[in-house]
Amino acid sequence: MIPTAITLVLAALGATASPVEPRAADGLNTRAVAAGKQYFGSATDNGELTDSAYVAGLSNTADFGQITPGNSMKWDTIEPSRGTFNYANGDVIANLAAKNGQYLRCHTLVWYNQLPSWVTNGGFDNATLISILKNHITNEVTHYKGKCLHWDVVNEALNEDGTYRTNVFYNTIGPAYIPIAFAAAAAADPSAKLYYNDYNIEAAGAKSTGAQNIVKLVKAYGAKIDGVGMQAHLIVGSTGSESVSAWTTNMNAFTALGVDVAITELDIRTNTPATAAAVTQQAKDYATVIQGCKAVARCVGMTIWDYTDKYSWIPSVFSGQGAALPWDENLNKKAAVYDAMMSAWGTGTGTTPTATPTASVPASSTTTTAAPATSSAASGGTVPKWGQCGGIGWTGPTQCVAGTTCTKGNDYYSQCL
C-alpha cells in the first residue's frame, strides 16, 4: 500500500497515524440529536416485524433512535384475565430496541380503550378497582423496570372540551384515578419519565387547558409527572399547518408547569391518492411541527406513528384518507417530505447515540433545560427551500434560493419559504 501524505508527514515527525473517527450516518434521528433532542423515533407493532425489509428500516438508528410499541403493552394484551400477565409481545419490541441501541417509549398503562371485559364489566367498587389499577401498573412497570425511557401512564382521559372522559376508572374512582396511576408507576420504576398522553392538545384551546389541569392535578396529589405527550394525529393543510409560534406558545404553557413535552404519535393524513399539492403542503406541515419542537428546549423528542404508509392505521379508520407518513407503501422515502424534515432539523454536528443497555435508562434521559439549539451551516452559499436561514445564534447562510423568502418563525428560527 502506498503511504498517504499524512502518514508520511507523521512518520517524519516520529508520530503514529490513527484512524479518523467516521461521521455518523445522516438521518432524522442524527439531526434531531444534533439539534439538542434525545431522539427521533417510530412506533411499531408485532405483526409487521415479520417484514424483514421493514425491520431493516426501523433498525436504522440514523433515522430512528427510539421505538414505541403500538399495542403490545396495552392492558388487553398484558393482563387479559385478572392476575394473569403476558409480556411476550411487549418483550419482542423491547428486545428489538435493546438490540438496536434505541430508546424505548412504553405505551400505555391506563386507557379507556382496549380494556378486557373483566375490567370494564366487572362491577367493581371503588376500593377494589383502585387495587386492580395499582396491581396492573405495578406488575407491568416492574417487568420493564430500567428499560423504558418514558411511560405513557394515562392516555386520552379528556373530552374535546377539556372535561374528563367518562370511563370505568373515572366513573368508579373519579379523577383521582389519574394521580393514583402516576404514583403507582413512580413507585415501580423511579427512573422512568412519566407522561400524560392525548390528541388534539397540540394547539391552545379547551383540551390543551384540560391537559395542563391534569398536570396540576397530579402535582397537587404529590405524585410524580414528568411530561405531556402530544399525539399529533394531524390533517394536511388543517391541523399541523399552524405557525411555529403557535406550536411553541402551546408547548411553553406546559413546560411552564415544570414538565417536558414530546410529540408522541405524529402522522399527517390527506385524501388519497395524494395530489402533488397535498404532498407539498404535507412536507411544509411536517417541517412546521419539527421547528416547533426544535425551538422549545423541553420538547425532548418526536415519534411518528409508524414510519411507512404500508402499516399506517389511518386508512382503516378514516375512509378515503391516508398517505400520512414520510415513507410510502413500498418503504421508499417520500423525497419532498423527508427532505423538508431533514432541513427543518438543520445541519448539526451531533452523532447518533451509541447502543445503550436496556438494564438502565440512558443518562441522556434527564430533563433538557439548555437554551434551544441553533444549527450552524457553512458560511456563504444559498439556503434551499425549507432550510434555516436565520435566528438567534445562526451563523449559516441567510440568502434563500430563488423563489423563496427568509421567513421568521420565531426568534430562534427563520426558514426559506
GROMACS .gro file of C-alpha atoms in nm:
model
  417
    1MET     CA    1   0.000   0.000   0.000
    2ILE     CA    2   0.134   0.347  -0.089
    3PRO     CA    3   0.151   0.559   0.227
    4THR     CA    4  -0.072   0.865   0.233
    5ALA     CA    5   0.078   1.210   0.260
    6ILE     CA    6  -0.048   1.238   0.616
    7THR     CA    7   0.121   0.909   0.710
    8LEU     CA    8   0.449   1.021   0.558
    9VAL     CA    9   0.440   1.350   0.746
   10LEU     CA   10   0.358   1.179   1.074
   11ALA     CA   11   0.636   0.924   1.017
   12ALA     CA   12   0.885   1.203   0.962
   13LEU     CA   13   0.777   1.355   1.292
   14GLY     CA   14   0.805   1.022   1.471
   15ALA     CA   15   0.428   1.007   1.523
   16THR     CA   16   0.181   0.728   1.458
   17ALA     CA   17  -0.116   0.776   1.232
   18SER     CA   18  -0.454   0.700   1.388
   19PRO     CA   19  -0.775   0.641   1.201
   20VAL     CA   20  -1.017   0.930   1.165
   21GLU     CA   21  -1.340   0.871   1.358
   22PRO     CA   22  -1.612   0.827   1.094
   23ARG     CA   23  -1.903   1.068   1.100
   24ALA     CA   24  -2.232   0.910   1.199
   25ALA     CA   25  -2.472   0.840   0.914
   26ASP     CA   26  -2.707   1.127   0.846
   27GLY     CA   27  -3.077   1.088   0.913
   28LEU     CA   28  -3.375   1.223   1.105
   29ASN     CA   29  -3.253   1.094   1.440
   30THR     CA   30  -2.898   1.212   1.381
   31ARG     CA   31  -3.023   1.561   1.307
   32ALA     CA   32  -3.270   1.565   1.596
   33VAL     CA   33  -2.991   1.474   1.837
   34ALA     CA   34  -2.768   1.739   1.681
   35ALA     CA   35  -3.047   1.989   1.742
   36GLY     CA   36  -3.041   1.907   2.113
   37LYS     CA   37  -3.319   1.647   2.128
   38GLN     CA   38  -3.298   1.298   2.273
   39TYR     CA   39  -3.440   1.111   1.975
   40PHE     CA   40  -3.648   1.091   1.662
   41GLY     CA   41  -3.839   0.764   1.664
   42SER     CA   42  -4.115   0.546   1.525
   43ALA     CA   43  -4.394   0.332   1.659
   44THR     CA   44  -4.414  -0.030   1.550
   45ASP     CA   45  -4.624  -0.340   1.609
   46ASN     CA   46  -4.560  -0.710   1.631
   47GLY     CA   47  -4.729  -0.818   1.307
   48GLU     CA   48  -4.506  -0.610   1.083
   49LEU     CA   49  -4.188  -0.740   1.244
   50THR     CA   50  -4.212  -1.041   1.011
   51ASP     CA   51  -4.132  -0.800   0.725
   52SER     CA   52  -3.752  -0.808   0.707
   53ALA     CA   53  -3.723  -0.503   0.480
   54TYR     CA   54  -3.944  -0.306   0.718
   55VAL     CA   55  -3.740  -0.414   1.021
   56ALA     CA   56  -3.419  -0.310   0.847
   57GLY     CA   57  -3.559   0.040   0.801
   58LEU     CA   58  -3.688   0.058   1.156
   59SER     CA   59  -3.348  -0.054   1.287
   60ASN     CA   60  -3.162   0.224   1.106
   61THR     CA   61  -3.058   0.437   1.403
   62ALA     CA   62  -2.959   0.727   1.179
   63ASP     CA   63  -3.334   0.777   1.125
   64PHE     CA   64  -3.482   0.616   1.436
   65GLY     CA   65  -3.329   0.644   1.781
   66GLN     CA   66  -3.640   0.530   1.964
   67ILE     CA   67  -3.923   0.276   1.929
   68THR     CA   68  -4.276   0.280   2.073
   69PRO     CA   69  -4.488  -0.039   2.083
   70GLY     CA   70  -4.823   0.049   1.928
   71ASN     CA   71  -5.037  -0.215   2.100
   72SER     CA   72  -4.833  -0.482   2.275
   73MET     CA   73  -4.813  -0.308   2.614
   74LYS     CA   74  -5.182  -0.218   2.641
   75TRP     CA   75  -5.399  -0.369   2.912
   76ASP     CA   76  -5.590  -0.622   2.700
   77THR     CA   77  -5.260  -0.773   2.582
   78ILE     CA   78  -5.072  -0.760   2.911
   79GLU     CA   79  -5.344  -0.869   3.155
   80PRO     CA   80  -5.621  -1.037   2.953
   81SER     CA   81  -5.764  -1.201   3.263
   82ARG     CA   82  -5.736  -1.083   3.619
   83GLY     CA   83  -5.397  -1.155   3.768
   84THR     CA   84  -5.265  -1.327   3.453
   85PHE     CA   85  -4.990  -1.133   3.280
   86ASN     CA   86  -4.846  -1.197   2.933
   87TYR     CA   87  -4.541  -0.996   2.830
   88ALA     CA   88  -4.440  -1.194   2.522
   89ASN     CA   89  -4.534  -0.937   2.257
   90GLY     CA   90  -4.408  -0.641   2.455
   91ASP     CA   91  -4.078  -0.816   2.517
   92VAL     CA   92  -4.025  -0.868   2.144
   93ILE     CA   93  -4.029  -0.493   2.084
   94ALA     CA   94  -3.833  -0.412   2.398
   95ASN     CA   95  -3.567  -0.660   2.290
   96LEU     CA   96  -3.554  -0.516   1.938
   97ALA     CA   97  -3.493  -0.168   2.079
   98ALA     CA   98  -3.219  -0.307   2.304
   99LYS     CA   99  -3.055  -0.492   2.015
  100ASN     CA  100  -3.050  -0.176   1.805
  101GLY     CA  101  -2.940   0.053   2.087
  102GLN     CA  102  -3.263   0.252   2.061
  103TYR     CA  103  -3.462   0.414   2.337
  104LEU     CA  104  -3.796   0.256   2.429
  105ARG     CA  105  -4.110   0.464   2.495
  106CYS     CA  106  -4.353   0.237   2.677
  107HIS     CA  107  -4.720   0.279   2.586
  108THR     CA  108  -4.967   0.272   2.767
  109LEU     CA  109  -5.074   0.176   3.120
  110VAL     CA  110  -5.423   0.325   3.165
  111TRP     CA  111  -5.657   0.386   2.872
  112TYR     CA  112  -6.032   0.364   2.842
  113ASN     CA  113  -5.994   0.163   2.520
  114GLN     CA  114  -5.850  -0.185   2.462
  115LEU     CA  115  -5.951  -0.289   2.810
  116PRO     CA  116  -6.052  -0.652   2.868
  117SER     CA  117  -6.417  -0.703   2.954
  118TRP     CA  118  -6.329  -0.824   3.303
  119VAL     CA  119  -6.222  -0.466   3.381
  120THR     CA  120  -6.498  -0.273   3.203
  121ASN     CA  121  -6.781  -0.504   3.307
  122GLY     CA  122  -6.655  -0.626   3.643
  123GLY     CA  123  -6.882  -0.405   3.852
  124PHE     CA  124  -6.600  -0.340   4.100
  125ASP     CA  125  -6.639  -0.091   4.382
  126ASN     CA  126  -6.401   0.199   4.435
  127ALA     CA  127  -6.155   0.022   4.664
  128THR     CA  128  -6.140  -0.293   4.451
  129LEU     CA  129  -6.086  -0.108   4.124
  130ILE     CA  130  -5.811   0.103   4.282
  131SER     CA  131  -5.644  -0.220   4.393
  132ILE     CA  132  -5.677  -0.366   4.039
  133LEU     CA  133  -5.539  -0.046   3.887
  134LYS     CA  134  -5.238  -0.038   4.118
  135ASN     CA  135  -5.169  -0.408   4.073
  136HIS     CA  136  -5.173  -0.385   3.694
  137ILE     CA  137  -4.941  -0.084   3.687
  138THR     CA  138  -4.704  -0.225   3.947
  139ASN     CA  139  -4.668  -0.557   3.766
  140GLU     CA  140  -4.616  -0.409   3.421
  141VAL     CA  141  -4.383  -0.126   3.517
  142THR     CA  142  -4.179  -0.362   3.736
  143HIS     CA  143  -4.146  -0.607   3.446
  144TYR     CA  144  -4.000  -0.334   3.223
  145LYS     CA  145  -3.812  -0.153   3.500
  146GLY     CA  146  -3.499   0.014   3.370
  147LYS     CA  147  -3.595  -0.039   3.005
  148CYS     CA  148  -3.842   0.245   2.947
  149LEU     CA  149  -3.720   0.596   2.881
  150HIS     CA  150  -4.080   0.718   2.911
  151TRP     CA  151  -4.408   0.563   3.021
  152ASP     CA  152  -4.739   0.691   2.885
  153VAL     CA  153  -4.912   0.638   3.219
  154VAL     CA  154  -5.260   0.771   3.140
  155ASN     CA  155  -5.385   0.805   2.783
  156GLU     CA  156  -5.673   1.014   2.646
  157ALA     CA  157  -5.853   1.099   2.968
  158LEU     CA  158  -6.021   1.410   2.824
  159ASN     CA  159  -6.318   1.506   2.609
  160GLU     CA  160  -6.269   1.766   2.337
  161ASP     CA  161  -6.397   2.042   2.566
  162GLY     CA  162  -6.132   1.961   2.826
  163THR     CA  163  -6.364   1.784   3.069
  164TYR     CA  164  -6.291   1.433   3.193
  165ARG     CA  165  -6.390   1.147   2.967
  166THR     CA  166  -6.629   0.905   3.131
  167ASN     CA  167  -6.483   0.555   3.158
  168VAL     CA  168  -6.478   0.274   3.412
  169PHE     CA  169  -6.197   0.437   3.609
  170TYR     CA  170  -6.346   0.786   3.618
  171ASN     CA  171  -6.697   0.659   3.687
  172THR     CA  172  -6.583   0.443   3.980
  173ILE     CA  173  -6.285   0.626   4.127
  174GLY     CA  174  -6.327   0.981   3.997
  175PRO     CA  175  -6.044   1.199   3.864
  176ALA     CA  176  -5.820   1.069   4.144
  177TYR     CA  177  -5.753   0.760   3.930
  178ILE     CA  178  -5.505   0.971   3.735
  179PRO     CA  179  -5.269   1.068   4.020
  180ILE     CA  180  -5.314   0.720   4.171
  181ALA     CA  181  -5.184   0.573   3.844
  182PHE     CA  182  -4.886   0.810   3.832
  183ALA     CA  183  -4.793   0.736   4.193
  184ALA     CA  184  -4.804   0.361   4.132
  185ALA     CA  185  -4.586   0.391   3.822
  186ALA     CA  186  -4.331   0.611   4.002
  187ALA     CA  187  -4.305   0.363   4.288
  188ALA     CA  188  -4.245   0.073   4.048
  189ASP     CA  189  -3.973   0.246   3.842
  190PRO     CA  190  -3.843   0.574   3.984
  191SER     CA  191  -3.605   0.625   3.690
  192ALA     CA  192  -3.866   0.627   3.412
  193LYS     CA  193  -4.013   0.957   3.294
  194LEU     CA  194  -4.391   0.954   3.338
  195TYR     CA  195  -4.620   1.113   3.078
  196TYR     CA  196  -4.981   1.206   3.026
  197ASN     CA  197  -5.064   1.145   2.657
  198ASP     CA  198  -5.351   1.280   2.444
  199TYR     CA  199  -5.456   1.401   2.099
  200ASN     CA  200  -5.582   1.747   1.994
  201ILE     CA  201  -5.376   1.917   2.263
  202GLU     CA  202  -5.118   2.042   2.014
  203ALA     CA  203  -5.285   2.383   1.982
  204ALA     CA  204  -5.407   2.619   2.252
  205GLY     CA  205  -5.770   2.563   2.347
  206ALA     CA  206  -6.001   2.392   2.592
  207LYS     CA  207  -5.848   2.046   2.558
  208SER     CA  208  -5.491   2.175   2.591
  209THR     CA  209  -5.600   2.364   2.903
  210GLY     CA  210  -5.759   2.045   3.034
  211ALA     CA  211  -5.431   1.859   2.987
  212GLN     CA  212  -5.250   2.135   3.176
  213ASN     CA  213  -5.503   2.090   3.454
  214ILE     CA  214  -5.417   1.719   3.468
  215VAL     CA  215  -5.052   1.813   3.526
  216LYS     CA  216  -5.165   2.039   3.809
  217LEU     CA  217  -5.394   1.766   3.950
  218VAL     CA  218  -5.116   1.506   3.963
  219LYS     CA  219  -4.878   1.753   4.125
  220ALA     CA  220  -5.146   1.861   4.375
  221TYR     CA  221  -5.174   1.498   4.489
  222GLY     CA  222  -4.797   1.491   4.540
  223ALA     CA  223  -4.742   1.237   4.263
  224LYS     CA  224  -4.467   1.249   4.002
  225ILE     CA  225  -4.539   1.362   3.644
  226ASP     CA  226  -4.251   1.437   3.410
  227GLY     CA  227  -4.406   1.517   3.077
  228VAL     CA  228  -4.700   1.554   2.842
  229GLY     CA  229  -4.722   1.369   2.512
  230MET     CA  230  -4.888   1.547   2.222
  231GLN     CA  231  -5.003   1.272   1.988
  232ALA     CA  232  -5.029   1.498   1.681
  233HIS     CA  233  -5.254   1.293   1.452
  234LEU     CA  234  -5.288   1.581   1.209
  235ILE     CA  235  -5.451   1.667   0.875
  236VAL     CA  236  -5.264   1.814   0.579
  237GLY     CA  237  -5.323   2.188   0.549
  238SER     CA  238  -5.551   2.198   0.852
  239THR     CA  239  -5.403   2.087   1.182
  240GLY     CA  240  -5.030   2.074   1.152
  241SER     CA  241  -5.008   2.392   0.947
  242GLU     CA  242  -5.021   2.625   1.245
  243SER     CA  243  -4.733   2.867   1.271
  244VAL     CA  244  -4.421   2.765   1.456
  245SER     CA  245  -4.502   3.031   1.716
  246ALA     CA  246  -4.842   2.867   1.779
  247TRP     CA  247  -4.668   2.536   1.849
  248THR     CA  248  -4.409   2.692   2.075
  249THR     CA  249  -4.661   2.904   2.267
  250ASN     CA  250  -4.872   2.598   2.345
  251MET     CA  251  -4.573   2.382   2.438
  252ASN     CA  252  -4.440   2.654   2.665
  253ALA     CA  253  -4.772   2.662   2.851
  254PHE     CA  254  -4.694   2.303   2.956
  255THR     CA  255  -4.325   2.348   3.025
  256ALA     CA  256  -4.410   2.644   3.247
  257LEU     CA  257  -4.570   2.386   3.476
  258GLY     CA  258  -4.234   2.213   3.518
  259VAL     CA  259  -4.280   1.924   3.274
  260ASP     CA  260  -4.127   1.818   2.943
  261VAL     CA  261  -4.326   1.775   2.624
  262ALA     CA  262  -4.286   1.526   2.339
  263ILE     CA  263  -4.455   1.467   2.005
  264THR     CA  264  -4.559   1.105   2.052
  265GLU     CA  265  -4.774   0.976   1.762
  266LEU     CA  266  -4.718   1.208   1.467
  267ASP     CA  267  -4.879   1.146   1.129
  268ILE     CA  268  -5.034   1.394   0.886
  269ARG     CA  269  -5.308   1.242   0.672
  270THR     CA  270  -5.460   1.353   0.344
  271ASN     CA  271  -5.719   1.235   0.095
  272THR     CA  272  -5.591   0.951  -0.121
  273PRO     CA  273  -5.448   0.931  -0.374
  274ALA     CA  274  -5.246   1.229  -0.255
  275THR     CA  275  -5.212   1.514  -0.502
  276ALA     CA  276  -4.883   1.690  -0.570
  277ALA     CA  277  -5.019   1.996  -0.391
  278ALA     CA  278  -5.110   1.786  -0.086
  279VAL     CA  279  -4.761   1.636  -0.070
  280THR     CA  280  -4.607   1.984  -0.091
  281GLN     CA  281  -4.829   2.102   0.195
  282GLN     CA  282  -4.760   1.787   0.393
  283ALA     CA  283  -4.387   1.849   0.367
  284LYS     CA  284  -4.441   2.200   0.499
  285ASP     CA  285  -4.661   2.072   0.784
  286TYR     CA  286  -4.404   1.813   0.897
  287ALA     CA  287  -4.137   2.083   0.889
  288THR     CA  288  -4.354   2.315   1.099
  289VAL     CA  289  -4.403   2.053   1.370
  290ILE     CA  290  -4.030   1.985   1.381
  291GLN     CA  291  -3.948   2.356   1.401
  292GLY     CA  292  -4.191   2.395   1.690
  293CYS     CA  293  -4.029   2.114   1.887
  294LYS     CA  294  -3.683   2.230   1.793
  295ALA     CA  295  -3.746   2.579   1.930
  296VAL     CA  296  -3.861   2.454   2.273
  297ALA     CA  297  -3.576   2.323   2.487
  298ARG     CA  298  -3.804   2.095   2.688
  299CYS     CA  299  -3.956   1.931   2.381
  300VAL     CA  300  -3.739   1.624   2.419
  301GLY     CA  301  -3.820   1.425   2.107
  302MET     CA  302  -4.059   1.321   1.835
  303THR     CA  303  -4.217   0.990   1.731
  304ILE     CA  304  -4.405   0.916   1.409
  305TRP     CA  305  -4.686   0.663   1.438
  306ASP     CA  306  -4.504   0.402   1.234
  307TYR     CA  307  -4.282   0.525   0.958
  308THR     CA  308  -4.445   0.383   0.646
  309ASP     CA  309  -4.789   0.404   0.487
  310LYS     CA  310  -4.770   0.026   0.447
  311TYR     CA  311  -4.855  -0.019   0.815
  312SER     CA  312  -5.043   0.303   0.893
  313TRP     CA  313  -5.362   0.284   1.098
  314ILE     CA  314  -5.518   0.576   0.911
  315PRO     CA  315  -5.690   0.406   0.611
  316SER     CA  316  -5.874   0.157   0.833
  317VAL     CA  317  -6.018   0.435   1.049
  318PHE     CA  318  -6.057   0.733   0.813
  319SER     CA  319  -6.213   0.616   0.487
  320GLY     CA  320  -6.052   0.766   0.179
  321GLN     CA  321  -5.760   0.908   0.374
  322GLY     CA  322  -5.402   0.801   0.427
  323ALA     CA  323  -5.056   0.872   0.280
  324ALA     CA  324  -4.980   1.013   0.624
  325LEU     CA  325  -4.617   0.911   0.678
  326PRO     CA  326  -4.273   1.003   0.539
  327TRP     CA  327  -4.221   0.659   0.378
  328ASP     CA  328  -4.464   0.521   0.119
  329GLU     CA  329  -4.627   0.177   0.098
  330ASN     CA  330  -4.318   0.038  -0.075
  331LEU     CA  331  -4.091   0.152   0.212
  332ASN     CA  332  -3.944   0.429  -0.002
  333LYS     CA  333  -3.882   0.775   0.140
  334LYS     CA  334  -4.110   1.046   0.004
  335ALA     CA  335  -3.834   1.278  -0.110
  336ALA     CA  336  -4.021   1.606  -0.065
  337VAL     CA  337  -4.143   1.517   0.285
  338TYR     CA  338  -3.822   1.357   0.409
  339ASP     CA  339  -3.602   1.637   0.275
  340ALA     CA  340  -3.824   1.901   0.433
  341MET     CA  341  -3.798   1.723   0.768
  342MET     CA  342  -3.421   1.696   0.740
  343SER     CA  343  -3.391   2.064   0.655
  344ALA     CA  344  -3.620   2.160   0.942
  345TRP     CA  345  -3.394   1.983   1.192
  346GLY     CA  346  -3.096   2.167   1.043
  347THR     CA  347  -2.741   2.053   0.987
  348GLY     CA  348  -2.572   1.989   1.318
  349THR     CA  349  -2.259   1.807   1.425
  350GLY     CA  350  -2.417   1.562   1.666
  351THR     CA  351  -2.385   1.188   1.627
  352THR     CA  352  -2.628   0.906   1.660
  353PRO     CA  353  -2.634   0.772   2.019
  354THR     CA  354  -2.431   0.459   2.076
  355ALA     CA  355  -2.603   0.140   2.182
  356THR     CA  356  -2.745   0.159   2.531
  357PRO     CA  357  -2.805  -0.136   2.763
  358THR     CA  358  -3.169  -0.198   2.844
  359ALA     CA  359  -3.086  -0.263   3.208
  360SER     CA  360  -3.086   0.110   3.272
  361VAL     CA  361  -3.234   0.420   3.116
  362PRO     CA  362  -2.962   0.614   2.929
  363ALA     CA  363  -2.813   0.910   3.109
  364SER     CA  364  -2.942   1.139   2.837
  365SER     CA  365  -3.295   1.081   2.962
  366THR     CA  366  -3.250   1.358   3.214
  367THR     CA  367  -3.458   1.667   3.155
  368THR     CA  368  -3.324   1.904   2.892
  369THR     CA  369  -3.301   2.258   3.022
  370ALA     CA  370  -3.049   2.414   2.786
  371ALA     CA  371  -3.149   2.700   2.559
  372PRO     CA  372  -3.288   2.591   2.222
  373ALA     CA  373  -3.009   2.475   1.997
  374THR     CA  374  -2.949   2.654   1.670
  375SER     CA  375  -2.799   2.486   1.372
  376SER     CA  376  -2.488   2.608   1.207
  377ALA     CA  377  -2.402   2.570   0.842
  378ALA     CA  378  -2.104   2.668   0.642
  379SER     CA  379  -2.098   3.038   0.577
  380GLY     CA  380  -2.176   3.151   0.225
  381GLY     CA  381  -2.397   2.990  -0.037
  382THR     CA  382  -2.773   2.985  -0.056
  383VAL     CA  383  -3.027   2.806   0.158
  384PRO     CA  384  -3.261   2.557  -0.014
  385LYS     CA  385  -3.638   2.574   0.026
  386TRP     CA  386  -3.744   2.468   0.378
  387GLY     CA  387  -3.391   2.528   0.511
  388GLN     CA  388  -3.295   2.750   0.805
  389CYS     CA  389  -3.182   3.099   0.710
  390GLY     CA  390  -3.172   3.289   1.038
  391GLY     CA  391  -3.244   3.307   1.410
  392ILE     CA  392  -3.061   3.380   1.733
  393GLY     CA  393  -2.717   3.219   1.715
  394TRP     CA  394  -2.747   3.128   1.347
  395THR     CA  395  -2.412   3.158   1.169
  396GLY     CA  396  -2.501   2.994   0.839
  397PRO     CA  397  -2.610   3.144   0.508
  398THR     CA  398  -2.908   3.379   0.500
  399GLN     CA  399  -2.969   3.408   0.127
  400CYS     CA  400  -3.260   3.188   0.015
  401VAL     CA  401  -3.272   3.004  -0.315
  402ALA     CA  402  -3.461   3.187  -0.590
  403GLY     CA  403  -3.836   3.182  -0.546
  404THR     CA  404  -3.827   3.164  -0.165
  405THR     CA  405  -3.803   3.423   0.111
  406CYS     CA  406  -3.639   3.401   0.454
  407THR     CA  407  -3.944   3.397   0.679
  408LYS     CA  408  -3.927   3.436   1.058
  409GLY     CA  409  -4.093   3.158   1.253
  410ASN     CA  410  -3.972   3.269   1.594
  411ASP     CA  411  -3.667   3.434   1.749
  412TYR     CA  412  -3.467   3.114   1.709
  413TYR     CA  413  -3.572   3.000   1.364
  414SER     CA  414  -3.625   3.160   1.024
  415GLN     CA  415  -3.689   2.943   0.719
  416CYS     CA  416  -3.680   2.974   0.340
  417LEU     CA  417  -4.042   2.952   0.224
   0.00000   0.00000   0.00000
